[in-house]
Short mmCIF file of C-alpha atoms in Angstrom, two decimals:
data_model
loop_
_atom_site.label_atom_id
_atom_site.label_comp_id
_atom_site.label_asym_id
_atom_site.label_seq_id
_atom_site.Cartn_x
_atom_site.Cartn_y
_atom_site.Cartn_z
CA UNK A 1 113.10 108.28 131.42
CA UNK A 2 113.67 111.56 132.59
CA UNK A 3 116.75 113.95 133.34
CA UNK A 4 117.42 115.80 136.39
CA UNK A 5 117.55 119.65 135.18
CA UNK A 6 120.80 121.36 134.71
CA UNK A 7 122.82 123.06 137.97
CA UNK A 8 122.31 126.24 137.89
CA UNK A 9 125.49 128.11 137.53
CA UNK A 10 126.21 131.13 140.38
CA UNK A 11 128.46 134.20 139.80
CA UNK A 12 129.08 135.81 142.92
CA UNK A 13 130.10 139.42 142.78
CA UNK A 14 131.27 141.32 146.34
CA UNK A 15 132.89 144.08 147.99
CA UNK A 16 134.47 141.65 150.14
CA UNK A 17 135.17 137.88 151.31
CA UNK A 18 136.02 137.24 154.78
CA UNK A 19 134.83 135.90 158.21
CA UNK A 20 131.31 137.26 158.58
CA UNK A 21 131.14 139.32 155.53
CA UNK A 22 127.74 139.15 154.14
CA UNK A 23 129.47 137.34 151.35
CA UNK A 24 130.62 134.53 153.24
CA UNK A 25 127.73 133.76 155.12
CA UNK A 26 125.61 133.87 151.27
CA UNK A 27 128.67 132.29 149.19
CA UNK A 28 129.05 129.61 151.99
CA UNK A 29 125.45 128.58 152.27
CA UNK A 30 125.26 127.93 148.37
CA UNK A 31 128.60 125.87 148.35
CA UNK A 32 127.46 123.87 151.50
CA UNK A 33 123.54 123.82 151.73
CA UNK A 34 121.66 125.52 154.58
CA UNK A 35 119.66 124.80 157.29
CA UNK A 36 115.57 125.75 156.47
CA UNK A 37 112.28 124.46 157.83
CA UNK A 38 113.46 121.57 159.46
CA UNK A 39 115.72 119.74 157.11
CA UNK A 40 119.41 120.55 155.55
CA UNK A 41 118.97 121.56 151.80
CA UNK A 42 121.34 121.58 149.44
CA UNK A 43 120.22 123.37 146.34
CA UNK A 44 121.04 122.41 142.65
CA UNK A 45 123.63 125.37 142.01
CA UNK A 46 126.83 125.75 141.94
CA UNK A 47 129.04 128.70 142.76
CA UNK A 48 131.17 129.11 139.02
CA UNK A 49 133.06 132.23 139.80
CA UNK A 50 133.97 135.06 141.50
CA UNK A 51 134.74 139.00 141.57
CA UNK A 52 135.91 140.76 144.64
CA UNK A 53 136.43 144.32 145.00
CA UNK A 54 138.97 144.30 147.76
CA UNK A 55 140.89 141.76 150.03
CA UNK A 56 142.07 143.06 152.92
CA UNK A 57 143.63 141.15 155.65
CA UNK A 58 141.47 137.48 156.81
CA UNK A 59 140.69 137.12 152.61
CA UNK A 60 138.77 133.85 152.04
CA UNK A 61 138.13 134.62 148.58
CA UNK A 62 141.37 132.15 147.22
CA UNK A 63 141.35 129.60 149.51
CA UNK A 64 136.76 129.24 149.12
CA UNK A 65 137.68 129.06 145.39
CA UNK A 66 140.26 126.44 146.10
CA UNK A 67 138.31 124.35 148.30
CA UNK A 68 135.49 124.43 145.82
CA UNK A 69 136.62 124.94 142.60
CA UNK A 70 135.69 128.16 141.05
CA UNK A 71 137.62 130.97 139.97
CA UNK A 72 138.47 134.14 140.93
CA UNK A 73 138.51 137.05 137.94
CA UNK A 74 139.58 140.47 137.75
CA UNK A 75 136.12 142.23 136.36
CA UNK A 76 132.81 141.45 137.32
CA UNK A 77 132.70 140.68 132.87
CA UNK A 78 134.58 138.21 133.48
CA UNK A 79 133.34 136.61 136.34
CA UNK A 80 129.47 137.16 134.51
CA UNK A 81 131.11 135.02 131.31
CA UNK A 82 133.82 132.52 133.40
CA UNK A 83 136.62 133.87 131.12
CA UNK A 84 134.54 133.30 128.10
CA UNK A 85 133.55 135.55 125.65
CA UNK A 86 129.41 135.19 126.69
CA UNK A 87 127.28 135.34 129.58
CA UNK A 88 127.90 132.20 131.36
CA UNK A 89 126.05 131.84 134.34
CA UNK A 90 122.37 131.41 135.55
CA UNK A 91 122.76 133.71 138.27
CA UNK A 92 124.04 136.93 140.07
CA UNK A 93 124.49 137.25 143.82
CA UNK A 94 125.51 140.99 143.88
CA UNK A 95 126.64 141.41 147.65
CA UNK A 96 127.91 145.00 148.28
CA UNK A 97 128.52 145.11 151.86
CA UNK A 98 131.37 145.66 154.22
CA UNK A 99 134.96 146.75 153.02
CA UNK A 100 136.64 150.73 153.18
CA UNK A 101 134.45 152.60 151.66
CA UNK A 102 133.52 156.43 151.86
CA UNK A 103 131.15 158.18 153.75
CA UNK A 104 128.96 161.04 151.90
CA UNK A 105 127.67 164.54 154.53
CA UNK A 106 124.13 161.87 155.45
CA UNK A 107 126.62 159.35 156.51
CA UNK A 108 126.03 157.01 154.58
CA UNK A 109 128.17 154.03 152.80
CA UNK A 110 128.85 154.77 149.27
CA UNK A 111 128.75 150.96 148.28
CA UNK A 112 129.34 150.97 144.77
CA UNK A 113 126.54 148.47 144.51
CA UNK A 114 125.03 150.31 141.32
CA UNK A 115 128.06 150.43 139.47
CA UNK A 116 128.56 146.45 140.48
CA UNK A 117 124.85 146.21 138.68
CA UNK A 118 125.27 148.41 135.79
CA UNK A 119 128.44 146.09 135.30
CA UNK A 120 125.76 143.39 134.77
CA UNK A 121 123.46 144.91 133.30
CA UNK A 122 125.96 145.89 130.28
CA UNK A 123 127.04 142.23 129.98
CA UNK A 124 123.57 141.20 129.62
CA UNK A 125 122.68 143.74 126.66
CA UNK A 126 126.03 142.90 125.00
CA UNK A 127 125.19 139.06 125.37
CA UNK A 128 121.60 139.26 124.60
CA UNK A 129 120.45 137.53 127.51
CA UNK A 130 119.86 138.56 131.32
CA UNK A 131 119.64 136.28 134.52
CA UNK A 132 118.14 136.64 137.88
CA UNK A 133 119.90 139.16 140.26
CA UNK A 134 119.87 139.07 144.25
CA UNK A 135 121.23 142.68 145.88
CA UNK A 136 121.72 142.52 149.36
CA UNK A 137 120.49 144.98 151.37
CA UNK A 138 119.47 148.67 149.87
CA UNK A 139 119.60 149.04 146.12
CA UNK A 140 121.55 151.75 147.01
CA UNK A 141 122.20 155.12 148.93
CA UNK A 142 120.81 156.85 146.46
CA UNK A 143 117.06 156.75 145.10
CA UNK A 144 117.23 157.97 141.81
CA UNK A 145 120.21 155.03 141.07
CA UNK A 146 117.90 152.88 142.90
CA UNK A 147 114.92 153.69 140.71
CA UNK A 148 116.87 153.00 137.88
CA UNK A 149 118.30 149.82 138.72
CA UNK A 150 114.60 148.51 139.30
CA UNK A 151 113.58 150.18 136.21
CA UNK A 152 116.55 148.05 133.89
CA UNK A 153 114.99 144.61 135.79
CA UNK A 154 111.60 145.36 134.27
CA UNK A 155 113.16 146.96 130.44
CA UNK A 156 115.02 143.49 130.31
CA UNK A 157 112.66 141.06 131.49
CA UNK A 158 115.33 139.69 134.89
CA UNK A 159 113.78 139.23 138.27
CA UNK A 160 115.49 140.84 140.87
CA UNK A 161 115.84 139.71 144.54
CA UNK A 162 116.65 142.54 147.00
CA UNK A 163 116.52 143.38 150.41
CA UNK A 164 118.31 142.01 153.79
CA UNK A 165 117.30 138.94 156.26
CA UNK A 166 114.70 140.54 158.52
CA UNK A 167 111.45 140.19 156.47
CA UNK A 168 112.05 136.82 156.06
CA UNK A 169 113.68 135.92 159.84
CA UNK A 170 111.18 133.93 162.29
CA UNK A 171 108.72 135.74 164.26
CA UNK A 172 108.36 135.54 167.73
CA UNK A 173 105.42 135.19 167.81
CA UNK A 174 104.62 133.88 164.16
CA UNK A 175 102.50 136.56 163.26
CA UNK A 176 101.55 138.02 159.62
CA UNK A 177 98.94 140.92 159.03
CA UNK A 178 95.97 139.87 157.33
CA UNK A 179 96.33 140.70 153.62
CA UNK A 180 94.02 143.96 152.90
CA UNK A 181 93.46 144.65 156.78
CA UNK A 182 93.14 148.39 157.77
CA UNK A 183 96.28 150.20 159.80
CA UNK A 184 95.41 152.75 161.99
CA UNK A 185 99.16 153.28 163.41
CA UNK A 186 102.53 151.28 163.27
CA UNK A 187 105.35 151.58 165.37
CA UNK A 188 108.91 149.99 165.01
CA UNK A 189 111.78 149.75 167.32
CA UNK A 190 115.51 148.11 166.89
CA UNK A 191 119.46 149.51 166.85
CA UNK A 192 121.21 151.36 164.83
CA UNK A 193 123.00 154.44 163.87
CA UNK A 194 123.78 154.09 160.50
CA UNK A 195 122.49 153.77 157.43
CA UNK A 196 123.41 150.22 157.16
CA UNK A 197 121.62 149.28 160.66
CA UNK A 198 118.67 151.28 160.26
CA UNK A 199 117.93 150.55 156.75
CA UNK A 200 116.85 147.31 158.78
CA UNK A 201 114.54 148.26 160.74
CA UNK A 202 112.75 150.49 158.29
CA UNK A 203 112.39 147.38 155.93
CA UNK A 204 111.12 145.16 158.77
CA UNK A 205 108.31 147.99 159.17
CA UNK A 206 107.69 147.90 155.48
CA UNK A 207 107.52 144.07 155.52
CA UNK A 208 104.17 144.43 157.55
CA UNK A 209 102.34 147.59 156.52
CA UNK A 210 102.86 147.30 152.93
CA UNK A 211 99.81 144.36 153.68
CA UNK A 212 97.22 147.19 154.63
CA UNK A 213 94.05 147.56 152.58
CA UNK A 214 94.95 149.16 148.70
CA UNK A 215 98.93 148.02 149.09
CA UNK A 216 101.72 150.41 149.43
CA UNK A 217 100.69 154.06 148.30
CA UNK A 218 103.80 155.52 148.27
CA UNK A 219 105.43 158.21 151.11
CA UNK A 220 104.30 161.63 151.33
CA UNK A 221 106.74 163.36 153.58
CA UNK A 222 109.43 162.24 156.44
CA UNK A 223 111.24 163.66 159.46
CA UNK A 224 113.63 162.24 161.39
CA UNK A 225 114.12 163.70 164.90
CA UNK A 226 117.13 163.04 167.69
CA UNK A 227 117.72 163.21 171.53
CA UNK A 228 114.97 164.98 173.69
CA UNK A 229 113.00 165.76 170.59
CA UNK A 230 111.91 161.95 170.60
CA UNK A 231 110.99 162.04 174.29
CA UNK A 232 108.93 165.25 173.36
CA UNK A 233 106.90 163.97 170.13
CA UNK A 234 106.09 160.92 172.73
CA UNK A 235 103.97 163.25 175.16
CA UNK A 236 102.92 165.61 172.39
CA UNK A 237 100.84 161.92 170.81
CA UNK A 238 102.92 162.25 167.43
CA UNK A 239 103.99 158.62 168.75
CA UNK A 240 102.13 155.78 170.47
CA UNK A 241 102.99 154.87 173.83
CA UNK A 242 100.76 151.89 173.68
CA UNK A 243 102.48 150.10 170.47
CA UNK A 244 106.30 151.48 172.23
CA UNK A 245 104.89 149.55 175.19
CA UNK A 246 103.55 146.32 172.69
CA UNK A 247 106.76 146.55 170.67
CA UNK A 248 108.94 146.41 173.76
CA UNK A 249 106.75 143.50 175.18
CA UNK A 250 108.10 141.37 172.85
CA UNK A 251 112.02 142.20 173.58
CA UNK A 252 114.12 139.56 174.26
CA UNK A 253 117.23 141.85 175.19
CA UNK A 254 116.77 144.26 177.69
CA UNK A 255 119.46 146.29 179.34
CA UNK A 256 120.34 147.58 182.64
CA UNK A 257 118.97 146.51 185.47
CA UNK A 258 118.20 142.92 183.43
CA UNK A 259 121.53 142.90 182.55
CA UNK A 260 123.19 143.31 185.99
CA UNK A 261 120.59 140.90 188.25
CA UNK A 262 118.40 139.28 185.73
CA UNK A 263 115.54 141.32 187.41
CA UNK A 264 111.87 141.49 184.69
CA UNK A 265 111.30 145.81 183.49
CA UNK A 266 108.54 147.83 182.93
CA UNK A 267 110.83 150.50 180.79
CA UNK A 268 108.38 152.48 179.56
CA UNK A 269 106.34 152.79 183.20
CA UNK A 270 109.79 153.19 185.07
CA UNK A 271 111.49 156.28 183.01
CA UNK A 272 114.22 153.26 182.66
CA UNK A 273 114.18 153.88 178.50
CA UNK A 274 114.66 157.58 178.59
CA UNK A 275 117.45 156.83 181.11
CA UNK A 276 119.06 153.86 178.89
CA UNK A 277 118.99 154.93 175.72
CA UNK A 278 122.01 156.75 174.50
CA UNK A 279 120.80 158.90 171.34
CA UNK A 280 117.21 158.29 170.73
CA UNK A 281 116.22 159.07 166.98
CA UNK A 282 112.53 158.73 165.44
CA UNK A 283 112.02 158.40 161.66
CA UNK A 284 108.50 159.71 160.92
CA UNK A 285 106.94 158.15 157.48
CA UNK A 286 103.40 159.69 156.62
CA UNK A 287 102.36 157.61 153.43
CA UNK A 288 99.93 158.87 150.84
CA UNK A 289 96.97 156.92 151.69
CA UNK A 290 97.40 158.65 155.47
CA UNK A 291 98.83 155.99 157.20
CA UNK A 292 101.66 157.21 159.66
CA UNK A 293 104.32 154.68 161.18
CA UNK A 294 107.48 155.42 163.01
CA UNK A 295 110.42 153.87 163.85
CA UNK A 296 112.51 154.40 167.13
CA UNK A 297 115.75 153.85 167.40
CA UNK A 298 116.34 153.16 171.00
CA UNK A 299 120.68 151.82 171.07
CA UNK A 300 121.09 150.91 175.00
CA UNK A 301 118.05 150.32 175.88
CA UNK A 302 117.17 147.20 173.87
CA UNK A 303 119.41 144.66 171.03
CA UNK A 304 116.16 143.30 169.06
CA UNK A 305 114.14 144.41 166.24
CA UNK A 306 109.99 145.00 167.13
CA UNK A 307 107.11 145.93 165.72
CA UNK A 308 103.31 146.53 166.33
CA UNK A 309 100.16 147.70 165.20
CA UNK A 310 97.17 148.97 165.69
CA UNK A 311 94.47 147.13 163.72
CA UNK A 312 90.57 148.69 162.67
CA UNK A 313 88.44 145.93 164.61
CA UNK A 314 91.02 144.10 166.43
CA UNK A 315 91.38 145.36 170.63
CA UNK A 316 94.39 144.98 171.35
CA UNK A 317 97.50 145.74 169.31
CA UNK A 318 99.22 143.40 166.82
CA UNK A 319 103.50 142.60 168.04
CA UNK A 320 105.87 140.43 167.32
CA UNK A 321 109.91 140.45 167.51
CA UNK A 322 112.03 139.50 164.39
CA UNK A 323 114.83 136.85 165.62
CA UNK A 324 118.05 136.97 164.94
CA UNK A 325 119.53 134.04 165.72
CA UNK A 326 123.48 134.50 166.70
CA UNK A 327 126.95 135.04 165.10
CA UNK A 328 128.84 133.53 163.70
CA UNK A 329 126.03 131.10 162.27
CA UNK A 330 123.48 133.69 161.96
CA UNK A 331 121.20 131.10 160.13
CA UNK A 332 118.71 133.70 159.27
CA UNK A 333 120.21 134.62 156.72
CA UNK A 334 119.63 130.71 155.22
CA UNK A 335 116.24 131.89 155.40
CA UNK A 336 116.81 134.69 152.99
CA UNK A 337 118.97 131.55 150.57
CA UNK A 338 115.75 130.20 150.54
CA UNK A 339 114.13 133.18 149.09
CA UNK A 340 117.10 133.74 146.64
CA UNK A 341 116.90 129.82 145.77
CA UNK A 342 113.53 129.92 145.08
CA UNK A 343 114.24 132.62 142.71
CA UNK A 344 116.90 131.35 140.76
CA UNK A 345 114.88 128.30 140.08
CA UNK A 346 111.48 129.61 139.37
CA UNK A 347 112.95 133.17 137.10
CA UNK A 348 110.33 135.22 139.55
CA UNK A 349 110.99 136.94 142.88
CA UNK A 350 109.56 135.87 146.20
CA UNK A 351 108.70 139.70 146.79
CA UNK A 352 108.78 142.54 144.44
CA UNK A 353 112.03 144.97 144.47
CA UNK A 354 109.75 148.14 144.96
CA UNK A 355 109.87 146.84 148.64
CA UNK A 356 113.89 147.52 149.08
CA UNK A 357 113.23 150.33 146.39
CA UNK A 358 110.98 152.51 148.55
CA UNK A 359 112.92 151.79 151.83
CA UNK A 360 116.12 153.05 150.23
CA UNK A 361 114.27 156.36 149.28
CA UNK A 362 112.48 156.44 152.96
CA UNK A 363 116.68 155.95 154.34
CA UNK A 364 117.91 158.56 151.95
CA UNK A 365 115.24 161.33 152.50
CA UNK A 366 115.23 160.66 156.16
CA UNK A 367 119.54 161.00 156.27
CA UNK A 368 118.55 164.49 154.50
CA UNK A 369 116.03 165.53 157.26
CA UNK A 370 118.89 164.74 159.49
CA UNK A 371 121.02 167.08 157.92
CA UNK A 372 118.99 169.96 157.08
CA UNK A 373 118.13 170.21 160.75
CA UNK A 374 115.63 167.39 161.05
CA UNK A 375 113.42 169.60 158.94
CA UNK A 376 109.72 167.81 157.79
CA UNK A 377 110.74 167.15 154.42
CA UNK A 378 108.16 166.02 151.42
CA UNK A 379 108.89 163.85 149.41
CA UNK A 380 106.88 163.66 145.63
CA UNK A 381 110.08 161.62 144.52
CA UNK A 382 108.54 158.32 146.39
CA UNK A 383 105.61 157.68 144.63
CA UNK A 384 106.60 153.71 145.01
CA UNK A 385 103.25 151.80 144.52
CA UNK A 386 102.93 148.06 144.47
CA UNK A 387 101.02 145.18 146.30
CA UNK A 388 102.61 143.13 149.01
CA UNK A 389 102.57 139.13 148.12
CA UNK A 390 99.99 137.34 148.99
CA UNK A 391 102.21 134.38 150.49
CA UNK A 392 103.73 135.04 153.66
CA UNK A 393 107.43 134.25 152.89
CA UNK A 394 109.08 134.84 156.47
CA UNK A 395 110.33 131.68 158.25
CA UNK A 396 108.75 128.97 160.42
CA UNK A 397 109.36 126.72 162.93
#
């Protein structure tokens, strides 16, 4: 006769918990089960307690713990050990986005999201035992806290989770690079404007050309460029019309003149993007091994999230959209629960945390081109090397 294993026990530590938060839609989806590759699942864990770092008007935080019986505690210790005096869960969902927050001179959210971690991190050296950690999205605004964070995974044997909902969306189409195949160029496209948005669409980039033959060889320099500038690099080559024109193939969302009649757009051929777009922005990223990808930010032109790629021995380039299914459901982010799931339950991560670990340092060093007058800056710092899973871990229909 055999037993069915233990629930594992969930500590949920966030800025915030309210409609939409990234907490709810996480929290909710482990208390209720989630919608994944054709069936409802509800997974064998239980949400034990939580810590939230503000509650400002539209709180869910008492009433969730009400409904499903949990408690709410005043230190992220405490929440880690339910009130106890040891570690008492099986599991950290570390969710440090939305809430008032500063800004720093890049713009960028100072989400105390290492501190939250380093709060864990202690309770697991003072307890003599550490447990699996998801972060949601960057590691954090800054690299070097980043580094470390990944760093205290490896010294004390936890597997950590990290990233946000686009590398594992669908893909329309369902396409994956061949492990080991050669990129000659990459180009990404999506919305932005900040460092939460556009930390997006970097990772989504990352997601595909960290497959390329050798694995991901680090970054050796970046510049990120805004408003005619873009249009500029275009005719000067230092950005391919052909994958803008692949990338936008695959765009659902339009705007403009598909907005106001429903009418079909060349915007490339028309002069239509140049028109539409309100503050263009590329983010060049020249990796060590020579391979050079950018991303263009292209807010009022377009709402998805696109990518191509130029393959050695393939014609025609390599595109495909990331979906992002609608609010308020937005049930890709179930498919990331899978991912987190499937950590929790095996103790090893879908996707290794030098992924999110090297996009924060491309977002950080890029912000800093930005603001040193969208100088070329290298960057030695991001010497981030690691191999891309063999496993394709995005979702399907």
């Amino acid at each position: 006769m055999t037993s069915n294993p233990p629930v594992k026990r969930i500590a949920v530590i966030a800025t915030i918990y309210r409609y939409l938060s990234h907490a709810q839609h996480f929290a909710d989806r482990f208390m209720v089960g989630y919608p994944y590759e054709g069936r409802w699942h509800r997974p064998d864990t239980q949400v034990v307690s939580l810590y939230v770092d503000q509650r400002p008007e539209g709180d869910q935080s008492i009433d969730r713990a009400r409904e499903f019986g949990f408690s709410v505690y005043p230190t992220i210790s405490e929440a880690l050990r339910c009130g106890g005096d040891k570690l008492a869960v099986d599991a950290v969902l570390l969710i440090g986005e939305h809430g008032e927050y500063p800004r720093n001179e890049k713009g960028q959210v100072l989400y105390p999201r290492y501190e939250f971690f380093k709060e864990c991190v202690k309770v697991f050296e003072e307890d003599g035992r550490a447990v699996p950690i998801y972060n949601d999205k960057h590691l954090s605004y800054s690299f070097e806290k980043a580094q470390e964070m990944v760093a205290d995974g490896h010294r004390l044997g936890f597997p950590i989770l990290a990233g946000s909902s686009l590398p594992v969306t669908w893909r329309l189409p369902d396409v994956e690079l061949p492990l080991d195949c050669e990129i000659e160029s990459a180009l990404m496209i999506g919305v932005g404007g900040s460092d939460p948005m556009d930390y997006h669409a970097l990772e989504a980039m990352q997601c595909m050309v960290e497959r390329r033959k050798g694995g991901e060889a680090g970054v050796k320099a970046v510049q990120l460029i805004e408003g005619d500038a873009v249009w500029k690099a275009g005719e000067e080559g230092r950005w391919s019309k052909e994958l803008l024109e692949s990338a936008l193939s695959r765009c659902d969302s339009p705007c403009g003149l598909t907005e106001e009649d429903g009418r079909t757009q060349d915007l490339l051929g028309s002069g239509e993007l140049q028109r539409l777009v309100e503050s263009p922005a590329a983010y060049f990223i020249e990796r060590n091994d020579g391979l050079q990808t950018t991303l263009l930010m292209l807010n009022g032109a377009i709402r998805d999230y696109c990518f191509a790629a130029r393959l050695r021995g393939v014609p025609d380039p390599v595109s495909t959209q990331f979906f992002l299914p609608p609010t308020p459901n937005v049930t890709y982010s179930a498919c990331l629960v899978a991912k987190i799931v499937e950590m929790i339950m095996t103790g090893v991560a879908p996707f290794p945390a030098e992924r999110t670990l090297i996009v924060s340092g491309m977002l950080e060093s890029c912000l800093t081109s930005r603001v040193q007058d969208h100088q070329r800056l290298d960057t030695p710092h991001l010497q981030v090397e690691y191999r891309a899973p063999a496993e394709s871990h995005h979702g399907r229909a």
